[in-house]
Structure formats: C-alpha cells, structure tokens
C-alpha positions as YAML, in Angstrom:
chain: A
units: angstrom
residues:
- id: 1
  name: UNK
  ca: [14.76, 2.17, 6.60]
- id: 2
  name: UNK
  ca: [11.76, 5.21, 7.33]
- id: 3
  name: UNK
  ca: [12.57, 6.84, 10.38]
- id: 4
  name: UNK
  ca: [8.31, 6.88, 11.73]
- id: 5
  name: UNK
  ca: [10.08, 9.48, 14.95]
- id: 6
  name: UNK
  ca: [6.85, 11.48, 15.40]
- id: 7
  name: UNK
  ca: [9.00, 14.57, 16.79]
- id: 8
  name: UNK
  ca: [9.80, 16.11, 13.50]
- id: 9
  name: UNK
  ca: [8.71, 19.91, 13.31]
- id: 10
  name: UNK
  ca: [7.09, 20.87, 9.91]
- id: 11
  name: UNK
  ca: [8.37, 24.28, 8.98]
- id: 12
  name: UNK
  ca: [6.08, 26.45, 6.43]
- id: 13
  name: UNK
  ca: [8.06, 24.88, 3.43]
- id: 14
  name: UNK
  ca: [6.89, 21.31, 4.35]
- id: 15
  name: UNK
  ca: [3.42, 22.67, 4.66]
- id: 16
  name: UNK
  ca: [3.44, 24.00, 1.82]
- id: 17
  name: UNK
  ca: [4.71, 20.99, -0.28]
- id: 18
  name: UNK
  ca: [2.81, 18.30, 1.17]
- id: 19
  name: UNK
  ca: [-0.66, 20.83, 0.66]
- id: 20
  name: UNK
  ca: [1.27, 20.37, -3.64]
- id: 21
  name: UNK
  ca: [1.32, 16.82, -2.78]
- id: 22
  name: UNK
  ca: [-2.41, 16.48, -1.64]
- id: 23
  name: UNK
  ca: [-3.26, 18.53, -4.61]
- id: 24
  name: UNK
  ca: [-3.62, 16.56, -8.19]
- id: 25
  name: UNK
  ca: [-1.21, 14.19, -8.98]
- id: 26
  name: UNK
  ca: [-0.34, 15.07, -12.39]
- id: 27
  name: UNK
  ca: [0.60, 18.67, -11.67]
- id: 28
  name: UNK
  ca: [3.04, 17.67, -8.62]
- id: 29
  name: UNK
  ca: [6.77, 17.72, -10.30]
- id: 30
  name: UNK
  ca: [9.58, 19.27, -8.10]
- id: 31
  name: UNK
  ca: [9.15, 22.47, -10.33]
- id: 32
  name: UNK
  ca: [5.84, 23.16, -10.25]
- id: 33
  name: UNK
  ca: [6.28, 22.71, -6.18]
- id: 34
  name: UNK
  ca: [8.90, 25.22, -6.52]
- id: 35
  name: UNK
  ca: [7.73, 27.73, -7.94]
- id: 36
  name: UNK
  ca: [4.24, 28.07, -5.28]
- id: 37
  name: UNK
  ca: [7.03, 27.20, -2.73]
- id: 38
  name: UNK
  ca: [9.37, 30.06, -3.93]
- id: 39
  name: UNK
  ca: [12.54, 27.94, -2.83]
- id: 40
  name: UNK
  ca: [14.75, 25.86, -5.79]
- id: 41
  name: UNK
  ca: [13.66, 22.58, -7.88]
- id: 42
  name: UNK
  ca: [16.31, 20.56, -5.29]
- id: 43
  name: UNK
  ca: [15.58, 22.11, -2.17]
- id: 44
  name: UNK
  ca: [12.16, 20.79, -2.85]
- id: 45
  name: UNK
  ca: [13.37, 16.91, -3.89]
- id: 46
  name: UNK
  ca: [15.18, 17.19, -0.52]
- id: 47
  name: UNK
  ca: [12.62, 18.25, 1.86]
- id: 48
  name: UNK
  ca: [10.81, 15.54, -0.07]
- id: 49
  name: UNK
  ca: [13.14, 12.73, 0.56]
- id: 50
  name: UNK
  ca: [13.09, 14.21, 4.07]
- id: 51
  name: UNK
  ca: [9.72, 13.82, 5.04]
- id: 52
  name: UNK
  ca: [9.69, 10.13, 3.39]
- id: 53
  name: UNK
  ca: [12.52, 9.20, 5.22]
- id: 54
  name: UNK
  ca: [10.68, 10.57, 8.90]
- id: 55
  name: UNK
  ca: [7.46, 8.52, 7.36]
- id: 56
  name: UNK
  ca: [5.83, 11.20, 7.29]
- id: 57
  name: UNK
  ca: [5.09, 10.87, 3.46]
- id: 58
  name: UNK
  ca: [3.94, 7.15, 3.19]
- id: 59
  name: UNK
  ca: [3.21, 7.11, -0.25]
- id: 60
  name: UNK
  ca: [1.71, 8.20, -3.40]
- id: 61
  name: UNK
  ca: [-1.44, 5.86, -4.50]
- id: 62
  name: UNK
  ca: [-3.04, 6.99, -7.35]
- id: 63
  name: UNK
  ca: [-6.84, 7.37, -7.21]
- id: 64
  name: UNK
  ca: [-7.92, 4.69, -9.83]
- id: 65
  name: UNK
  ca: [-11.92, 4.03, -10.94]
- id: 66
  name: UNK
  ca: [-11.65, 0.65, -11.01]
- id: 67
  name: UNK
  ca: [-15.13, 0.07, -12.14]
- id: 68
  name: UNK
  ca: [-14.06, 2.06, -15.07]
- id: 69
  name: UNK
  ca: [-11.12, 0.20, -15.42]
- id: 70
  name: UNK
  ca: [-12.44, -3.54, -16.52]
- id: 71
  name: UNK
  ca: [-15.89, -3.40, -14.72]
- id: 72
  name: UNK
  ca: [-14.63, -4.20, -11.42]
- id: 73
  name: UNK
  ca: [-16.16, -4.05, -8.07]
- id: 74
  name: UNK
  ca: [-14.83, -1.91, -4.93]
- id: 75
  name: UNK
  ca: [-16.16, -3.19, -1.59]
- id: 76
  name: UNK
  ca: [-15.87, -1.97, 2.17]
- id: 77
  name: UNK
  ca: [-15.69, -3.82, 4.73]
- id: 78
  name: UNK
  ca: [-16.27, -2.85, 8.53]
- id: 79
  name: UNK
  ca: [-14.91, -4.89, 10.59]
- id: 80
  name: UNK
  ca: [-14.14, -5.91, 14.59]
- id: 81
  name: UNK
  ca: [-10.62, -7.22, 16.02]
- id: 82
  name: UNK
  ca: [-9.10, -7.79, 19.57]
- id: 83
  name: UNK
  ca: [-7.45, -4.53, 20.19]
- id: 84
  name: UNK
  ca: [-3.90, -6.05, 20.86]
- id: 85
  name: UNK
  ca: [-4.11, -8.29, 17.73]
- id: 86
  name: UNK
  ca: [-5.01, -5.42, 15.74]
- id: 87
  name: UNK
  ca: [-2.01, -4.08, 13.83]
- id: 88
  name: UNK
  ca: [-0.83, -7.91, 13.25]
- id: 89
  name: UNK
  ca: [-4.23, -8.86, 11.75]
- id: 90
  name: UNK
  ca: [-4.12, -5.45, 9.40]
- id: 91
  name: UNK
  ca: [-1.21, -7.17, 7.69]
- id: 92
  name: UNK
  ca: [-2.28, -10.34, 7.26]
- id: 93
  name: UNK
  ca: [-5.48, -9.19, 5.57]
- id: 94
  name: UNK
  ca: [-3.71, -6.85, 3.79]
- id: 95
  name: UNK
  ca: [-1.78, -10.13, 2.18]
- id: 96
  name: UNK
  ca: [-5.16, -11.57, 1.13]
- id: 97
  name: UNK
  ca: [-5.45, -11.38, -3.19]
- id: 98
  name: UNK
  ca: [-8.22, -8.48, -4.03]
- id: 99
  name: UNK
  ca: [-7.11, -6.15, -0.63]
- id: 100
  name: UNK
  ca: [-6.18, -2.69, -2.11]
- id: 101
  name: UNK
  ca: [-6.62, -0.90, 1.59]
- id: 102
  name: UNK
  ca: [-6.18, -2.02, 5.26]
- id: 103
  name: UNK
  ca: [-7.12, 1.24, 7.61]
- id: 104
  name: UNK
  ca: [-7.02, 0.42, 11.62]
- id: 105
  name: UNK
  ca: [-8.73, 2.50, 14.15]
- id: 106
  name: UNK
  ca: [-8.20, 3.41, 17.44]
- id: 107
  name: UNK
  ca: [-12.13, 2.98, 18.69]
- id: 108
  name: UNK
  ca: [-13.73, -0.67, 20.04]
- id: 109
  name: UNK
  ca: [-15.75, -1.15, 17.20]
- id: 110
  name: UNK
  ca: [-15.23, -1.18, 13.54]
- id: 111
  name: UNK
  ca: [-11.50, -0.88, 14.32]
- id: 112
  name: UNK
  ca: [-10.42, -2.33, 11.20]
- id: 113
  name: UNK
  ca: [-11.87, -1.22, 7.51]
- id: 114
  name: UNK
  ca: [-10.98, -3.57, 4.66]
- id: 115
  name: UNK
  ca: [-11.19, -1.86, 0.59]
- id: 116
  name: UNK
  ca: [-11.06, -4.57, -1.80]
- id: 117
  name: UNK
  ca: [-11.29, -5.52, -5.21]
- id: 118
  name: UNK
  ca: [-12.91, -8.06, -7.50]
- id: 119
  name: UNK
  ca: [-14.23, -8.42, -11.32]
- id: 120
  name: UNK
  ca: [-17.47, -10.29, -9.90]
- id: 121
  name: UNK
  ca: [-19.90, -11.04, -6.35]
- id: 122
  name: UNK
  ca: [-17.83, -13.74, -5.91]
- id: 123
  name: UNK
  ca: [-14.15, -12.76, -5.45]
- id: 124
  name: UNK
  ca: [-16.20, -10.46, -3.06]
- id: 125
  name: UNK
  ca: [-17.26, -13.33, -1.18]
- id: 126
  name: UNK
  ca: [-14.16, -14.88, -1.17]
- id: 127
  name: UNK
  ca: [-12.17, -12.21, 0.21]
- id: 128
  name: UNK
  ca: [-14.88, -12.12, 3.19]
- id: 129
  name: UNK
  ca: [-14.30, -15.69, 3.84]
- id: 130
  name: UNK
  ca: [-10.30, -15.45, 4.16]
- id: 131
  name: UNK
  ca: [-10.90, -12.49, 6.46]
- id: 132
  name: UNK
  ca: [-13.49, -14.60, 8.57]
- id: 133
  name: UNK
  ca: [-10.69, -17.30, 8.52]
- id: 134
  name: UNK
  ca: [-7.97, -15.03, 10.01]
- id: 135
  name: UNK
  ca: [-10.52, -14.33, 12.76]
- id: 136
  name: UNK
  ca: [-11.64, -11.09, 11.46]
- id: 137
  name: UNK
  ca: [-15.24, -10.54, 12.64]
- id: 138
  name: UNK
  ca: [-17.13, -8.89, 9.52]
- id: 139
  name: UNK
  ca: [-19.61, -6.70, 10.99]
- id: 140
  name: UNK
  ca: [-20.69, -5.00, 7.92]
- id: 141
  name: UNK
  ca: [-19.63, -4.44, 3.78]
- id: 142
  name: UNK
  ca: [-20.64, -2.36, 1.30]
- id: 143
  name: UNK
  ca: [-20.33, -1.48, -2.23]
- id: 144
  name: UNK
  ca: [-17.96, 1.61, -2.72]
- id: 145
  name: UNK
  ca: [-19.80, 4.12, -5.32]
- id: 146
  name: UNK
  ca: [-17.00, 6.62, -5.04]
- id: 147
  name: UNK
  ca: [-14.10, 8.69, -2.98]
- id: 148
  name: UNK
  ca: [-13.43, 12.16, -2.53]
- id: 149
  name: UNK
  ca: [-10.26, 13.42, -1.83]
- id: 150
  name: UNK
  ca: [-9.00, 17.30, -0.30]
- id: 151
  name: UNK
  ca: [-5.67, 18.50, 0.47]
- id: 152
  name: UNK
  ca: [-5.30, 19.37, 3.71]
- id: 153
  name: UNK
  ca: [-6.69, 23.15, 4.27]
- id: 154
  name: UNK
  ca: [-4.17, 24.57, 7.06]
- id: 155
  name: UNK
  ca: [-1.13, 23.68, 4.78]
- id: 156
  name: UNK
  ca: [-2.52, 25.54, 2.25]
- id: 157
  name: UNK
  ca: [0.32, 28.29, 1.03]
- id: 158
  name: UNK
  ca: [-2.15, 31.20, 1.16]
- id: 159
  name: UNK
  ca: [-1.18, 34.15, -0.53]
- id: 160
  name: UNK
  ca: [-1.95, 36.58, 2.73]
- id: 161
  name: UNK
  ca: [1.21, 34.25, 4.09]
- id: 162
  name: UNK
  ca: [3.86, 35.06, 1.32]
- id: 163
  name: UNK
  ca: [5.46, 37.77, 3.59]
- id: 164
  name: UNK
  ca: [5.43, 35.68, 6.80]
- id: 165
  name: UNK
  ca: [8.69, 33.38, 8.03]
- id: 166
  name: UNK
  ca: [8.77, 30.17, 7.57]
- id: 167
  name: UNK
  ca: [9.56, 29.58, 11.27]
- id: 168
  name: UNK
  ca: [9.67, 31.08, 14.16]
- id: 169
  name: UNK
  ca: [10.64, 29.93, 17.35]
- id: 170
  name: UNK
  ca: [10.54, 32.39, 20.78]
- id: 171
  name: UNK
  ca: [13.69, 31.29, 23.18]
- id: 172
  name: UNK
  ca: [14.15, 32.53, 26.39]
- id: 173
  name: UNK
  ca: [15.89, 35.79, 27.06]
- id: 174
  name: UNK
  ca: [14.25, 37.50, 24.02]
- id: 175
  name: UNK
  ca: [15.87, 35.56, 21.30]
- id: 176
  name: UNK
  ca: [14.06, 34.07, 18.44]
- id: 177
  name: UNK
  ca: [14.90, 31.61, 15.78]
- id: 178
  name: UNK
  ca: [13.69, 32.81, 12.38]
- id: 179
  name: UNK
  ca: [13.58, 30.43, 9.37]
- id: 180
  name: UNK
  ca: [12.72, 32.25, 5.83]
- id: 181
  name: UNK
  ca: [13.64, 32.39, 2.27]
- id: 182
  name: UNK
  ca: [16.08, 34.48, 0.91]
- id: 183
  name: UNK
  ca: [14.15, 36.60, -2.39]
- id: 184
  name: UNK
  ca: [15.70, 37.66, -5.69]
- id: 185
  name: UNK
  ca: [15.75, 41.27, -4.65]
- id: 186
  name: UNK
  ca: [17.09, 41.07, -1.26]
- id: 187
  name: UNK
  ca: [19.39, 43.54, -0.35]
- id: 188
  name: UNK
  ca: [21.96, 41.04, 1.26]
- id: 189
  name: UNK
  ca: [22.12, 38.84, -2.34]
- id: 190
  name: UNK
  ca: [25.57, 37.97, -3.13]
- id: 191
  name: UNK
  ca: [27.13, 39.49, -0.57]
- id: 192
  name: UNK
  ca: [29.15, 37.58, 1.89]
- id: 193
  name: UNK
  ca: [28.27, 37.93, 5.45]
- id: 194
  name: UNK
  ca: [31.09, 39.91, 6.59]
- id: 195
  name: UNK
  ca: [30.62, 42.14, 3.86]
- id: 196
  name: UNK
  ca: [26.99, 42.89, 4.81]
- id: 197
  name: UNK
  ca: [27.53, 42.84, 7.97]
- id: 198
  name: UNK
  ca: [30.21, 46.17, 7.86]
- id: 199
  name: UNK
  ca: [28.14, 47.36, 5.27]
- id: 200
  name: UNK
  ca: [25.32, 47.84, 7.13]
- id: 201
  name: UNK
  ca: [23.15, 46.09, 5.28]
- id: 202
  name: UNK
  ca: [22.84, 43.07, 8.61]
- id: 203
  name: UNK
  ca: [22.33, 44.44, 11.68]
- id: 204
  name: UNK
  ca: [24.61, 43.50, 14.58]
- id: 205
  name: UNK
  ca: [21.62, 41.97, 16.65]
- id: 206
  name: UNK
  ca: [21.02, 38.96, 13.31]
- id: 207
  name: UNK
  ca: [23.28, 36.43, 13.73]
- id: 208
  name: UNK
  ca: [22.74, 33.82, 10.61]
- id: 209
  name: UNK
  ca: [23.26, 30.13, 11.94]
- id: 210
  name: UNK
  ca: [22.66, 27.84, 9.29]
- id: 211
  name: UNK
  ca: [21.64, 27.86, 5.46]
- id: 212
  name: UNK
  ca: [19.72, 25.36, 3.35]
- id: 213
  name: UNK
  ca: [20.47, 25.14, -0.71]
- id: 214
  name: UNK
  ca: [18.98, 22.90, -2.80]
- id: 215
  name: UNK
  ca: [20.20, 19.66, -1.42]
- id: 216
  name: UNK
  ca: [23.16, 20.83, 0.69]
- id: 217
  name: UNK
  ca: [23.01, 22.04, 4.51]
- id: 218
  name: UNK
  ca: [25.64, 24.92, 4.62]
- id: 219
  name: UNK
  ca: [27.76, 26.01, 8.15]
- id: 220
  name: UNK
  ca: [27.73, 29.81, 8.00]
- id: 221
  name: UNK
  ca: [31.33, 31.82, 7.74]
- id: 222
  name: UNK
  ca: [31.83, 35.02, 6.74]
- id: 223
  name: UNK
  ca: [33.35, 34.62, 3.56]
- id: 224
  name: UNK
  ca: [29.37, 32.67, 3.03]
- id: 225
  name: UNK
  ca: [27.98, 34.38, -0.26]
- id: 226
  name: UNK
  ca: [24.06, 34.53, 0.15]
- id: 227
  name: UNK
  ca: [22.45, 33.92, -2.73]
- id: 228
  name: UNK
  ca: [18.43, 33.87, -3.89]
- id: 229
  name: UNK
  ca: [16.76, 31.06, -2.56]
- id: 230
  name: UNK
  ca: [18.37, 30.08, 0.02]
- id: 231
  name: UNK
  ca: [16.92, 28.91, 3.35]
- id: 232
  name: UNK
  ca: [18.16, 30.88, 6.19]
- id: 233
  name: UNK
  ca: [17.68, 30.60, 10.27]
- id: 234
  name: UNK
  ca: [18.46, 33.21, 11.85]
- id: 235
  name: UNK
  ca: [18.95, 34.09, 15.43]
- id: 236
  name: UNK
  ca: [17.36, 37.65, 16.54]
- id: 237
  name: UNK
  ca: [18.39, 39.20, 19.91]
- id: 238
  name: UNK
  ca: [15.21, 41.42, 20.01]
- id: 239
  name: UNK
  ca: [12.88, 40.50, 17.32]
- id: 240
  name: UNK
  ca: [10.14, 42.64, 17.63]
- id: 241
  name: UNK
  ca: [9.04, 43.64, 13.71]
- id: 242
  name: UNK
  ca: [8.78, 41.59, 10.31]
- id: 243
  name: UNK
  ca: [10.51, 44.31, 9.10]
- id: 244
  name: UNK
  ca: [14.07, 43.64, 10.08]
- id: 245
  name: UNK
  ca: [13.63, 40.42, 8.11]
- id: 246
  name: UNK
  ca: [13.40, 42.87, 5.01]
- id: 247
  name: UNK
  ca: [16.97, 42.28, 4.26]
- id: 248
  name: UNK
  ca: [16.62, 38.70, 3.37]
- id: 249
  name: UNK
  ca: [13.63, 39.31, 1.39]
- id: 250
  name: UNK
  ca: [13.73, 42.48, -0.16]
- id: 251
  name: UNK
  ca: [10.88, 45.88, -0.20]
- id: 252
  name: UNK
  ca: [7.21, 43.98, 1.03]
- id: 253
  name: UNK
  ca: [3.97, 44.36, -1.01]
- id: 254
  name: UNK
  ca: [1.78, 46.86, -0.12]
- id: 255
  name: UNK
  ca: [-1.30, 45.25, 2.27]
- id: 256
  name: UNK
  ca: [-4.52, 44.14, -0.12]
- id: 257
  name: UNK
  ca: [-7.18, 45.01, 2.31]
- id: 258
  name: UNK
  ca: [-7.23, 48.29, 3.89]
...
C-alpha cells in the first residue's frame, strides 16, 4: 500500500532522479540515472521504489498522440463540483469509458478538469452526458491540439552542483548532518573506519552515522570498509568548509568562472 505521508525530505539524489524521470522516457533506465546521479545502478532502483512507496512518484504515463494513433479525438473538459463531493466525483468520472485524465483543483470554479478520448463527435458527447448524469456541471470543453511537458527546473543536477553535499542539515550546538557520495578517488576508499580514522585520513571531529549501498542501509562499525559510491551521513562537530568533506570525495575541480 503507497505511504502518501507528505513529510518525506528529498535529499539532492531524489532531486536529481525524479529531474531523469521528468526528462524523456526512453532514456530513463536505472543506468543512465546513475551515471548523471554518480551513485550505483541499485542505489538508484531503491531510492526509486522509495519515493513510489511515499507516493511521491505516482506513475509513469506515457505521452501518446492519440490523433496520430487511429484518428482519435482528445477533449477537455472544465468543469464545476460541490467542494466536499469533489475527490469522490473525480473517481467516478474517472470510471466513465473514454476518461484518460481526472485533475481536481483546489479553487471554486473549474475545480475539476476531465481529458478524454473518442474516435468520433459522438463518444465526445457521450462522455459529457455521463458526467452531466453524475452531477458534474460542464462549464466548458474543448478540443486538445497538443501538450507540452518540462522537467521540473530546480531538480535539475546542474553541473555548478557536482561538488556540493547532498544534504545538509544545521543542528543545534554547531553540529551538522552531511549527506554525500563517496567518489572513486577518495582518499578514505577501502579503508575501514578505524583504519582511517588512526591514519589520519578522518578527522576526530567526523563521526560517520549511517551508509547507503545500492539497496542495503548499512550501521557503521569500525571494521566498515568504505567503498566508491556509497552514500554517507555524516555528523560534523564544527563544519565550517566544503573542504573537510574532501576525504569522501577526493581533490575538487578547479572553479570554471573566475
């Protein structure tokens, strides 16, 4: 059963994947997610299943011409229902034969829009008189000519980002929880945590409290073996510099713009 809790926090991974998902259809395969993501083929069939399961992916219609696709007709219509009998009357048109689209809306008028299909004028006219008949005012159709569709511009993974955390949250008393990506060249790769951490190589104010790989969430120890590609969160005492995040993710790229 989806979970719709509306409290789920979208970290820059999930951003970043359902920006892939908005984009076209055909190129959206776990890999090809994976490698704009920069995190593993599984990691990003789990945060999918993830966000289904919160309902916060509701599905994956495909954009279909249907004019192009036997001739047939795509109609709109606007229409006007009792506030409290909205929802209940969305689903009952959206049984009606020819309904491809029920949207609700939370203003007085117009609160319901109705996208349906049929091969002539007729099925048209039919599918206005079972809405009328469910008490569905009609207040105005029209013929759909076409539909545009966008991803979603703030979850786009913009390449001035790559450096950045995934997450960061600021706690009181100066500590921050990091979130972030472990890279192929980062110094602490396959090293265990106790190891880097009498090494040198993780400084005594990082404390690493949970990992993500692929589809498995991992309790740190310090026999834990880091390897590329995992998800880390970190706790920081005094984060105060992107920099001390360099030894999860290896020497930074040299700034673009000067």
């Amino acid at each position: 059963m989806t979970n719709t809790n509306s409290n789920h926090r979208l970290d820059d991974i999930d951003r970043r994947i359902l920006y892939a998902l908005m984009q076209d259809g055909r190129n959206t395969t776990s890999s090809s997610i994976a490698e704009t993501v920069n995190v593993s083929g599984a990691t990003v069939r789990n945060r999918i299943h993830r966000l289904e399961e919160r309902g916060i992916i509701r599905g994956y219609p495909a954009h279909i011409d249907f004019e192009r696709a036997g001739g047939n007709l795509t109609n709109l219509y606007l229409c006007n229902v009792p506030v409290p009998e909205r929802e209940a009357l969305a689903h009952r048109a959206r049984a009606i034969p020819g309904v491809v689209n029920v949207r609700t809306l939370m203003t007085g008028r117009r609160n319901l829009h109705v996208v349906a299909i049929g091969e002539t004028t007729s099925d048209l006219q039919r599918i206005a008189r079972n809405l009328s008949q469910l008490g569905i005012e009609i207040e105005d159709e029209d013929l759909v000519e076409d539909e545009f569709f966008s991803p979603y511009a703030p979850f786009n993974p913009d390449d001035s980002r790559s450096e950045t955390p995934n997450d960061v949250i600021s706690l009181t008393g100066e500590a921050t929880i990091i979130q972030l990506t472990v890279r192929d060249a980062a110094p602490i790769v396959n090293y265990t945590l106790e190891e880097a951490s009498r090494q040198g190589i993780l400084d005594e104010t990082i404390l690493v409290i949970g990992i993500e790989r692929d589809d498995t969430e991992l309790t740190p120890h310090g026999d834990t073996v880091i390897q590329p590609d995992d998800i880390v969160t970190i706790l920081s005492r005094n984060y105060t510099d992107d920099a001390e995040l360099d030894v999860f993710r290896g020497p930074r790229t040299e700034a673009v713009n000067q």
